[in-house]
CSV table of N, CA and C in Angstrom, one decimal:
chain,number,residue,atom,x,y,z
J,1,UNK,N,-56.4,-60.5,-9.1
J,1,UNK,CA,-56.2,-59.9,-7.7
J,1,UNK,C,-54.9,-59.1,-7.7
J,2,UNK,N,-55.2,-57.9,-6.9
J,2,UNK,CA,-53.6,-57.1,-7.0
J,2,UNK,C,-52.9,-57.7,-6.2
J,3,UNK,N,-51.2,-57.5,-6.6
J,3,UNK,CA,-50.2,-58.1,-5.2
J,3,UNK,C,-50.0,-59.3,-5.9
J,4,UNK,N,-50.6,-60.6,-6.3
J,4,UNK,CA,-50.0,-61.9,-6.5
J,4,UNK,C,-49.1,-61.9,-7.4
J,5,UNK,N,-48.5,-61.5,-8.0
J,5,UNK,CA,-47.8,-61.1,-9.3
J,5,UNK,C,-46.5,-60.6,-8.7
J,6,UNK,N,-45.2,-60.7,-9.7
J,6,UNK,CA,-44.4,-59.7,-9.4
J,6,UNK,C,-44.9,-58.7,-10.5
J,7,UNK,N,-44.3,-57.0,-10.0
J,7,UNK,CA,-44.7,-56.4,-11.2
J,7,UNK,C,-43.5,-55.4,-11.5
J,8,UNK,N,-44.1,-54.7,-12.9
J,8,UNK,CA,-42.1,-54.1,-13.4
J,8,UNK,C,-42.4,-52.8,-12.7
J,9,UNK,N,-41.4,-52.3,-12.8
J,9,UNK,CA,-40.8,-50.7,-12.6
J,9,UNK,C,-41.4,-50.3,-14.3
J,10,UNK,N,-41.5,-49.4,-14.2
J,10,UNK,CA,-41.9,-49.0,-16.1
J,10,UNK,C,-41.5,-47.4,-16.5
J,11,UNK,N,-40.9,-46.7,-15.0
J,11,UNK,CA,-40.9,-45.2,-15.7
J,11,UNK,C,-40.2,-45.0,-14.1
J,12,UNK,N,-38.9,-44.2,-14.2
J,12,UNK,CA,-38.5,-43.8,-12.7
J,12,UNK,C,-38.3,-41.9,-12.9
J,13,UNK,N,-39.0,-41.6,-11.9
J,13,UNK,CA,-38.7,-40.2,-12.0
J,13,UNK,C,-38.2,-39.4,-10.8
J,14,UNK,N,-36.9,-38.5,-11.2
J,14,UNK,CA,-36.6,-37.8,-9.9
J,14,UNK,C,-37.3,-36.7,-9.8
J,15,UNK,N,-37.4,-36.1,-8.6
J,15,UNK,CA,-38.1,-35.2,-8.0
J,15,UNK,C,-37.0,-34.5,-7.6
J,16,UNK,N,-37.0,-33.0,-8.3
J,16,UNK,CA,-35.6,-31.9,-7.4
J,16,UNK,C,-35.6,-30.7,-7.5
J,17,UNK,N,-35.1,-29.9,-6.7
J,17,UNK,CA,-35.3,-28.4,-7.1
J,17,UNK,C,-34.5,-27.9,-8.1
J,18,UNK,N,-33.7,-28.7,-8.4
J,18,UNK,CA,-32.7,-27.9,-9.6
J,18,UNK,C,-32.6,-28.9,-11.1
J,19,UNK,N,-33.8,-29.2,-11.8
J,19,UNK,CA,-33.8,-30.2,-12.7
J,19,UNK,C,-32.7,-30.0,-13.5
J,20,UNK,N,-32.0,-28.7,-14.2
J,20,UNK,CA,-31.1,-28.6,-14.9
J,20,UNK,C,-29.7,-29.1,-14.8
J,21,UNK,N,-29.2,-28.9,-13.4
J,21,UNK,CA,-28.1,-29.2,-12.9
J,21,UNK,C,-27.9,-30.7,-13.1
J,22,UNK,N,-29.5,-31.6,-12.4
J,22,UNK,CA,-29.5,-33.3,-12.0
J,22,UNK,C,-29.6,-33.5,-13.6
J,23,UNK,N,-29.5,-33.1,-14.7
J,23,UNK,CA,-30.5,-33.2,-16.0
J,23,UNK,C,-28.5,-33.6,-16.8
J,24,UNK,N,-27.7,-32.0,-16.2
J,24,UNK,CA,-26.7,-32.1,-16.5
J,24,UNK,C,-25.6,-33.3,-16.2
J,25,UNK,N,-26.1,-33.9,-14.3
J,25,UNK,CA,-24.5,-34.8,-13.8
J,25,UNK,C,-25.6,-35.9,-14.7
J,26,UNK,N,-26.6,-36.4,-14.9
J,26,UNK,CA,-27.1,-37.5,-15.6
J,26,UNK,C,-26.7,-37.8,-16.5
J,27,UNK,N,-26.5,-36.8,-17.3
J,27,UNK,CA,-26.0,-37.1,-18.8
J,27,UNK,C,-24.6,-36.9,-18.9
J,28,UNK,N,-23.8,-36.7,-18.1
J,28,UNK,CA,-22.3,-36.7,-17.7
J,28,UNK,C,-22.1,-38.3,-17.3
J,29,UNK,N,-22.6,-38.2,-16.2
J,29,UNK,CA,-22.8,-39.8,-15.4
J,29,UNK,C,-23.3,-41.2,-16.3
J,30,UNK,N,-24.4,-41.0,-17.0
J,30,UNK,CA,-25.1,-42.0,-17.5
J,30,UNK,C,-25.0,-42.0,-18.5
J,31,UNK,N,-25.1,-41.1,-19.5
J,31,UNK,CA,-25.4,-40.6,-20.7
J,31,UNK,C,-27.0,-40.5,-21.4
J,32,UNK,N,-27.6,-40.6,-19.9
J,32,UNK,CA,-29.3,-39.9,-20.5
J,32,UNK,C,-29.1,-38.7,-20.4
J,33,UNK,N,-30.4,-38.4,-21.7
J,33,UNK,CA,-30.1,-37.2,-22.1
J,33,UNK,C,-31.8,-37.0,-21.9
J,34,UNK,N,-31.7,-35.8,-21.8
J,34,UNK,CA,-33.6,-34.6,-21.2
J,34,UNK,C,-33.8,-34.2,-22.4
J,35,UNK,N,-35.0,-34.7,-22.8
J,35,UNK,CA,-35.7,-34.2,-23.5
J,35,UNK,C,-37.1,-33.3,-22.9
J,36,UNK,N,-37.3,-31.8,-23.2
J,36,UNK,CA,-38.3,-31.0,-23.1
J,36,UNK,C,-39.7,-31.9,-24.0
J,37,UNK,N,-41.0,-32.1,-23.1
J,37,UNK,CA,-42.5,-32.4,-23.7
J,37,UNK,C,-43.6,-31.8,-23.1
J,38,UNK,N,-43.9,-31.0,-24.2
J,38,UNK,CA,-45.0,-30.3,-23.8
J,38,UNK,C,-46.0,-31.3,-23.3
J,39,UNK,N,-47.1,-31.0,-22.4
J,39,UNK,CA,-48.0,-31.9,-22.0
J,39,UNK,C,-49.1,-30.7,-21.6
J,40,UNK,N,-50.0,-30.4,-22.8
J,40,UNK,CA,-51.0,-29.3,-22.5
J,40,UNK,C,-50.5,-28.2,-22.1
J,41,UNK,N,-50.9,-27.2,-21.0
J,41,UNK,CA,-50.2,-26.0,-20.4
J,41,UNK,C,-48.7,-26.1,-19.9
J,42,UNK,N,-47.8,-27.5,-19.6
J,42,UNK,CA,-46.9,-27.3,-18.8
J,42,UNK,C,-45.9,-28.1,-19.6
J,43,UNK,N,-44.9,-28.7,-19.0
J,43,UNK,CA,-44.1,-29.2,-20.0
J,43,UNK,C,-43.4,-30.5,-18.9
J,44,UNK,N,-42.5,-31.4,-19.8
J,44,UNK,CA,-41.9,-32.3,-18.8
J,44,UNK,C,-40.6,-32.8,-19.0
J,45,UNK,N,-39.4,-32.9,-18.4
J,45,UNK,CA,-38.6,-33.3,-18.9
J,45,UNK,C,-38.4,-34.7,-19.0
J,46,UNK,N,-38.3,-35.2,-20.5
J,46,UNK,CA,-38.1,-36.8,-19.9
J,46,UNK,C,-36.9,-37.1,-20.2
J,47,UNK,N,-36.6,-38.0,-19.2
J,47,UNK,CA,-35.1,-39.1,-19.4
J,47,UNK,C,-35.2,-40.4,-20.5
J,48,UNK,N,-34.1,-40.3,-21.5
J,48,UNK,CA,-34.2,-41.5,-22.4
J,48,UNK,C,-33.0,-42.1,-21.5
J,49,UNK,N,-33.7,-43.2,-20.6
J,49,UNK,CA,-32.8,-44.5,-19.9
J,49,UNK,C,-32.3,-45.4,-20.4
J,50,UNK,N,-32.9,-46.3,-21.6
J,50,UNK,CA,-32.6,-47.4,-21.9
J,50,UNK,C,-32.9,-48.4,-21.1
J,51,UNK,N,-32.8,-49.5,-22.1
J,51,UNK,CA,-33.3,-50.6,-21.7
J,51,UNK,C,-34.7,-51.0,-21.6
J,52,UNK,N,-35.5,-50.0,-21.9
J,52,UNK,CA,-36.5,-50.1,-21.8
J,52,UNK,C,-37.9,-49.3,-20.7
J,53,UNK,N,-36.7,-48.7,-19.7
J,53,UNK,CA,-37.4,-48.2,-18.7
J,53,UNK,C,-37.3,-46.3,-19.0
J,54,UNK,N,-38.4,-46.1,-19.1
J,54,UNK,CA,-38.8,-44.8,-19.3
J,54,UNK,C,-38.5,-43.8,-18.3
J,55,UNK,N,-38.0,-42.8,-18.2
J,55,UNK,CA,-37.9,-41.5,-17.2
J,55,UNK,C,-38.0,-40.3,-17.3
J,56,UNK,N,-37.6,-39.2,-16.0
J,56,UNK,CA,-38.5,-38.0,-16.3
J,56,UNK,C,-37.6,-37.4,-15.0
J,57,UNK,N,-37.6,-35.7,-15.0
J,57,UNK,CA,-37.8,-35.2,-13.8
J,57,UNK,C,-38.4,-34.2,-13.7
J,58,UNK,N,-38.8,-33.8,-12.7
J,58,UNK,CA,-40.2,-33.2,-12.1
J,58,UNK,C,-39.3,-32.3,-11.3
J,59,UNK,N,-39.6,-30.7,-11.3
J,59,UNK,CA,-39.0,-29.8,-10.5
J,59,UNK,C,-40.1,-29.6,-9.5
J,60,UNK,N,-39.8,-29.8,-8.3
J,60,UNK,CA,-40.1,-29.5,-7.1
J,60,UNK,C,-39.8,-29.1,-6.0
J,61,UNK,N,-40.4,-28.9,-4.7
J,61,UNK,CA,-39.6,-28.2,-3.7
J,61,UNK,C,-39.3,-29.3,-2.7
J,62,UNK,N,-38.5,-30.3,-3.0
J,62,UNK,CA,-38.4,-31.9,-1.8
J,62,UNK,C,-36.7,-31.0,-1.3
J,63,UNK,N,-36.7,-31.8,0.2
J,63,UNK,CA,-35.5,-31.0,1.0
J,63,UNK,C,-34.6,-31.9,-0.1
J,64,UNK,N,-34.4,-33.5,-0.1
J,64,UNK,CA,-33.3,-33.7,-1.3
J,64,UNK,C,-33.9,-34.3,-2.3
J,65,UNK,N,-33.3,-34.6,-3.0
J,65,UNK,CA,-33.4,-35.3,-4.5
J,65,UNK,C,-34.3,-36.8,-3.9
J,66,UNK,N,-35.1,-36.9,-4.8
J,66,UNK,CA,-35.6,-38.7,-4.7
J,66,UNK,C,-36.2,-39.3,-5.8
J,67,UNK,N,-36.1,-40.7,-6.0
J,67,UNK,CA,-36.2,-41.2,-7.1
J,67,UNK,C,-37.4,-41.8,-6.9
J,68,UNK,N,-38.8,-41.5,-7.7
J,68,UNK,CA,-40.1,-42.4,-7.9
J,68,UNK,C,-40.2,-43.7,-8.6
J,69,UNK,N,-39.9,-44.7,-8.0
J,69,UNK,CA,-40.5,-45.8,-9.2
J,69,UNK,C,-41.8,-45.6,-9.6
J,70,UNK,N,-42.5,-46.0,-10.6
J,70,UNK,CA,-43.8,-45.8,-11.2
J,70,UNK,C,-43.6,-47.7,-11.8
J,71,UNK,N,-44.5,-48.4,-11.2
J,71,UNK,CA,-44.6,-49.7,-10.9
J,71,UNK,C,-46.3,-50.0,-12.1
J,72,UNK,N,-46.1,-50.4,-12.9
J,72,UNK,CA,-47.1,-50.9,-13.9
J,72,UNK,C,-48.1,-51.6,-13.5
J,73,UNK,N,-49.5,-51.7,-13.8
J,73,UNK,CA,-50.2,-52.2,-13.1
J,73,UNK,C,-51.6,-52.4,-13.9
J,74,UNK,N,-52.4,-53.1,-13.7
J,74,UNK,CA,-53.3,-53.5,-14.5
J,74,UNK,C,-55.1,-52.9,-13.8
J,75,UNK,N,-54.4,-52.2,-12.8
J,75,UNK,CA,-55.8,-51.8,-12.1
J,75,UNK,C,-55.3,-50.9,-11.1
J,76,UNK,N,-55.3,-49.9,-11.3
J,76,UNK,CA,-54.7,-48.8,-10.6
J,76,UNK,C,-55.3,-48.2,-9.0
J,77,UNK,N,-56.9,-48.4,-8.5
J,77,UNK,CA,-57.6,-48.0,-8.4
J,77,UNK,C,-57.2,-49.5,-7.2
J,78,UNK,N,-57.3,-50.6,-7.1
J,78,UNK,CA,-57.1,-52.0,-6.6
J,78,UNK,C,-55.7,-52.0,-5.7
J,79,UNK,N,-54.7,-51.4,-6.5
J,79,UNK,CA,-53.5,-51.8,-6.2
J,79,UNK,C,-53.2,-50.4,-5.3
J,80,UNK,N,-53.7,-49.3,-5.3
J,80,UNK,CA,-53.9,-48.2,-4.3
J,80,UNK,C,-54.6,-48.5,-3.0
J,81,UNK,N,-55.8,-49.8,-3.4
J,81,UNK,CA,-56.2,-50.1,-1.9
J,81,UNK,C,-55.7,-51.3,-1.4
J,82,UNK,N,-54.8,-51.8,-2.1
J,82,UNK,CA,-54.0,-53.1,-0.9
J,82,UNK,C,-53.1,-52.2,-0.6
J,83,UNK,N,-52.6,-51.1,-1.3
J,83,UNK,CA,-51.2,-50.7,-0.4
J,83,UNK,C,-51.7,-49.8,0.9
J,84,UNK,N,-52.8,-49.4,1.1
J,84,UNK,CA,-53.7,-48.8,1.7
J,84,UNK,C,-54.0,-49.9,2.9
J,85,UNK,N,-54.5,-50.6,2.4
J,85,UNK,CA,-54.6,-52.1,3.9
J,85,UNK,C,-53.3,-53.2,4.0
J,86,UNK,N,-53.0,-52.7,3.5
J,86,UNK,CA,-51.0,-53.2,3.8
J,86,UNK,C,-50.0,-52.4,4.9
J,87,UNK,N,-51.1,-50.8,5.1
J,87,UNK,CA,-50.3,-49.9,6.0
J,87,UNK,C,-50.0,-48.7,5.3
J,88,UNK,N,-49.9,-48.4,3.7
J,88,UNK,CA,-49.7,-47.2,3.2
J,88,UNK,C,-50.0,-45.6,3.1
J,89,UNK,N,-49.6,-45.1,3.3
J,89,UNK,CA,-50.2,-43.9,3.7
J,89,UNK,C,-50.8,-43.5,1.8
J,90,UNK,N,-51.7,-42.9,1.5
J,90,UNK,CA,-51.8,-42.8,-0.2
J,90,UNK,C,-52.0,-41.2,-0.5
J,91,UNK,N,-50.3,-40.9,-1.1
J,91,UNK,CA,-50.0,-39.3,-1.2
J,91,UNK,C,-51.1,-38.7,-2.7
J,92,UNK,N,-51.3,-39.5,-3.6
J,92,UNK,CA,-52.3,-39.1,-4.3
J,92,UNK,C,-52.8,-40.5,-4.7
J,93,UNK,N,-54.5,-40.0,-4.7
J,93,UNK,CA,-55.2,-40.9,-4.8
J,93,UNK,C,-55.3,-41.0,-6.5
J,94,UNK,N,-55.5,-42.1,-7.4
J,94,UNK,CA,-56.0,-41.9,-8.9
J,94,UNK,C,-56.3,-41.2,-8.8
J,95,UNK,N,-55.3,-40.8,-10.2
J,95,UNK,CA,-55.8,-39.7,-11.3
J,95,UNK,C,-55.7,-40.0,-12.2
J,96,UNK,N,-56.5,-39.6,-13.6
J,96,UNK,CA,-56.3,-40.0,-15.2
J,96,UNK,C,-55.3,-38.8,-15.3
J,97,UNK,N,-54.8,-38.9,-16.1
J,97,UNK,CA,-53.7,-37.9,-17.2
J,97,UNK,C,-53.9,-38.1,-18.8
J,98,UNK,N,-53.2,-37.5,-19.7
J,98,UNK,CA,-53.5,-37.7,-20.9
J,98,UNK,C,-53.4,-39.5,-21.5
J,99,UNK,N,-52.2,-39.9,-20.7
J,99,UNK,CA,-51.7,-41.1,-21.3
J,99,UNK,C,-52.2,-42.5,-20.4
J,100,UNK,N,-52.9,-42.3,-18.7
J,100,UNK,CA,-53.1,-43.1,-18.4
J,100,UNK,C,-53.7,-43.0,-16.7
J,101,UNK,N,-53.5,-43.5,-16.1
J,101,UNK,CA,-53.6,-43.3,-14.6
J,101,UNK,C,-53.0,-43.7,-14.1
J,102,UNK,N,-52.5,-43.1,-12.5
J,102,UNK,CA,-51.6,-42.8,-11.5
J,102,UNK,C,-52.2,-42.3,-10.3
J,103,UNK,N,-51.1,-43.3,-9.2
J,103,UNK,CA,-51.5,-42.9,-7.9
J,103,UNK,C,-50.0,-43.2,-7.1
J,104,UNK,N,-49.6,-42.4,-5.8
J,104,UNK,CA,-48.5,-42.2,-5.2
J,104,UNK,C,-48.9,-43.1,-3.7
J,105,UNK,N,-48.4,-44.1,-3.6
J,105,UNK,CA,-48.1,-44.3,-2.1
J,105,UNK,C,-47.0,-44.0,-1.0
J,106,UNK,N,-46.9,-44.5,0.3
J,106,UNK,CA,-45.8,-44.2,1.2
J,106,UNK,C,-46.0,-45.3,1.6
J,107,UNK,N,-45.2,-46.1,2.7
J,107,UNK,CA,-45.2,-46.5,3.7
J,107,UNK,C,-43.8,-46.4,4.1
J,108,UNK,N,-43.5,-46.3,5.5
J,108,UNK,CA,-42.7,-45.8,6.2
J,108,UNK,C,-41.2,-45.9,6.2
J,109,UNK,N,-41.3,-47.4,6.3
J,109,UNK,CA,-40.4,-48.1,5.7
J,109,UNK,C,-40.0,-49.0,4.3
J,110,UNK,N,-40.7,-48.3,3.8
J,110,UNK,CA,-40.4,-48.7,2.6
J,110,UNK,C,-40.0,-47.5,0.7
J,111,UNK,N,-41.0,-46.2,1.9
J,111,UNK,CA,-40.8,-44.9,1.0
J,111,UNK,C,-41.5,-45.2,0.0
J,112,UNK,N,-41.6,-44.3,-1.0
J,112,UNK,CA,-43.0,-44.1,-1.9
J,112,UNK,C,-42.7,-45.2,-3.4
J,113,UNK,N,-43.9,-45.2,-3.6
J,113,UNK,CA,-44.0,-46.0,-4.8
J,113,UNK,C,-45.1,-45.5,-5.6
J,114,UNK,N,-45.2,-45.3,-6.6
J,114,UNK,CA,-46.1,-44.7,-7.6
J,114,UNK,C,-47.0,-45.7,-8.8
J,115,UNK,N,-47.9,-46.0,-8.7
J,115,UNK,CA,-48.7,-46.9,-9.7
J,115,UNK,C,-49.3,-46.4,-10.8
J,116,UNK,N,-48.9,-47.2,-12.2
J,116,UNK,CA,-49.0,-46.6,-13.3
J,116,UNK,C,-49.8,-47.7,-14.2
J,117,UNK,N,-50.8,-47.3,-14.8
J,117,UNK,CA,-51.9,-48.1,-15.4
J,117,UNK,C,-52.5,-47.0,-16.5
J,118,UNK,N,-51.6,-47.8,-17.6
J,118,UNK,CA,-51.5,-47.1,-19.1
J,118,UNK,C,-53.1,-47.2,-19.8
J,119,UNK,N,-53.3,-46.4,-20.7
J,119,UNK,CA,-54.4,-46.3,-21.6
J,119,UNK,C,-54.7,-47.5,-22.9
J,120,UNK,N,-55.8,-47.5,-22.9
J,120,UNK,CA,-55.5,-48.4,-23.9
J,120,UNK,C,-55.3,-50.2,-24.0
């Protein structure tokens, strides 16, 4: 059943209009460093975080910067409809991607959370 579990964070990705700049204080600040990955027609920048937690940023048009957890999950599709009858608003419903499937929630007070349910 989804929810009875605690579950990990597995991948945090920021969202910003200027990936270069956030790409640059990160790796001043933290010392993660951007790697360019192609992914079919587009490409992605990921963050090597450490520790084990995987990252990325995403250039987009958000008024500020924000950080997505991407929360691991064993049924992606399940854990979209309790946050759904929990009160969440669901910014994208499942989708497969090359490596796995993903879905975006909200709730109001609590701001977005992203569900990640690997291949395989």
């Amino acid at each position: 059943m989804p929810g009875n579990r605690p579950k990990t964070v597995v991948h945090l990705e920021l969202h910003t209009g200027d990936p270069g700049t956030a790409c640059d204080f990160y790796a001043g600040l933290c010392g993660w460093r951007a790697e360019r990955v192609d992914v079919g027609a587009t490409s992605y920048l990921a963050l090597v975080l450490g520790g084990g937690v995987g990252g990325g940023v995403v250039e987009c048009g958000v008024e500020r910067p924000i950080w997505l957890p991407y929360v691991g999950v064993t049924d992606v599709a399940a854990e979209t409809e309790l946050a759904r009858e929990l009160g969440a608003s669901v910014l994208l419903e499942p989708r497969e991607g090359p490596t796995g499937w993903r879905s975006v929630v909200s709730a109001r007070a609590a701001g977005q959370v992203a569900f990640w349910q690997a291949k395989g």
